[in-house]
């Protein structure tokens, strides 16, 4: 039902080729020869954090928070973090932090975000892994990730685990557009042209990730229309049913 809503409201015909290449574009990937080394290095690093000390380091409880651009992920994660003691790791904020650092990687990320495309998985996963390591939290919300199947697979390969739950905020496209145009955070991607691209990426690449976790019984869908407080009440009901 929500797939039709998102699809139906997209004006221009879906250029799924450009949207779908967003996640698979090899342009900025590590060279094939480098990739295995980098991924092994990351896996070793994370494992050394998670298990080398006699295994008494618990893996954190991980909740992926998904939903279209403007569905309210960040707003709800802030409330969840403060009321339920989760660390809130916003993948988008982590990427914008890298941009602000002025690094070469940051310049590449900026170019991709301006286009509403998806940053190569090994960049995003490495940044998320580092943030998880620094937080060392027992309960973690990963907000706005994974954005595509490649992201999901890279996370599981590098971090070595699946999320415990996936919260999906389901919001009609016109409401998301309205919220994004009113966000006023000075973001390079909150303009109608880039928003349209992000919605195409959401429909063609993000939704298959939700479908995958749905098939594994991990998705909890929340109606993301109404006020932020009303939506958070639904989140509270979900968390109490899950005894979180
Ligand atoms: N339930 C809501 N009703 C109206 N506006 C909302 C609601 N939830 C969030 N917003 C606003 O919409 C914009 C996008 O919210 P945000 O949490 O950043 O969404 P996302 O992280 O999914 O893009 C922000 O300006 C936010 O203040
Ligand atoms: O795992 C991620 C998360 C974000 N992004 C990029 O960062 C942008 C902003 O993401 P954010 O989650 O901040 O957007 P929101 O959905 O909150 O509007 C996205 O459109 C993508 O271009 C990405 O490539 N991978
Ligand atoms: Mg957000």
mmCIF file of C-alpha atoms and ligand atoms in Angstrom, residues 70 72-75 90 93 96 143-144 183 187, ligand 3:
data_model
loop_
_atom_site.group_PDB
_atom_site.id
_atom_site.type_symbol
_atom_site.label_atom_id
_atom_site.label_comp_id
_atom_site.label_asym_id
_atom_site.label_seq_id
_atom_site.Cartn_x
_atom_site.Cartn_y
_atom_site.Cartn_z
ATOM 1 C CA UNK A 70 11.322 13.439 6.103
ATOM 2 C CA UNK A 72 10.569 11.693 11.118
ATOM 3 C CA UNK A 73 13.384 9.210 11.854
ATOM 4 C CA UNK A 74 15.662 11.792 13.496
ATOM 5 C CA UNK A 75 12.868 13.351 15.538
ATOM 6 C CA UNK A 90 22.404 9.072 12.704
ATOM 7 C CA UNK A 93 24.867 13.152 10.719
ATOM 8 C CA UNK A 96 27.892 15.297 7.479
ATOM 9 C CA UNK A 143 19.133 6.080 12.138
ATOM 10 C CA UNK A 144 18.749 6.125 8.347
ATOM 11 C CA UNK A 183 13.163 21.612 7.781
ATOM 12 C CA UNK A 187 21.002 21.178 4.177
HETATM 13 MG MG1 LIG B 3 17.165 12.209 9.489
#
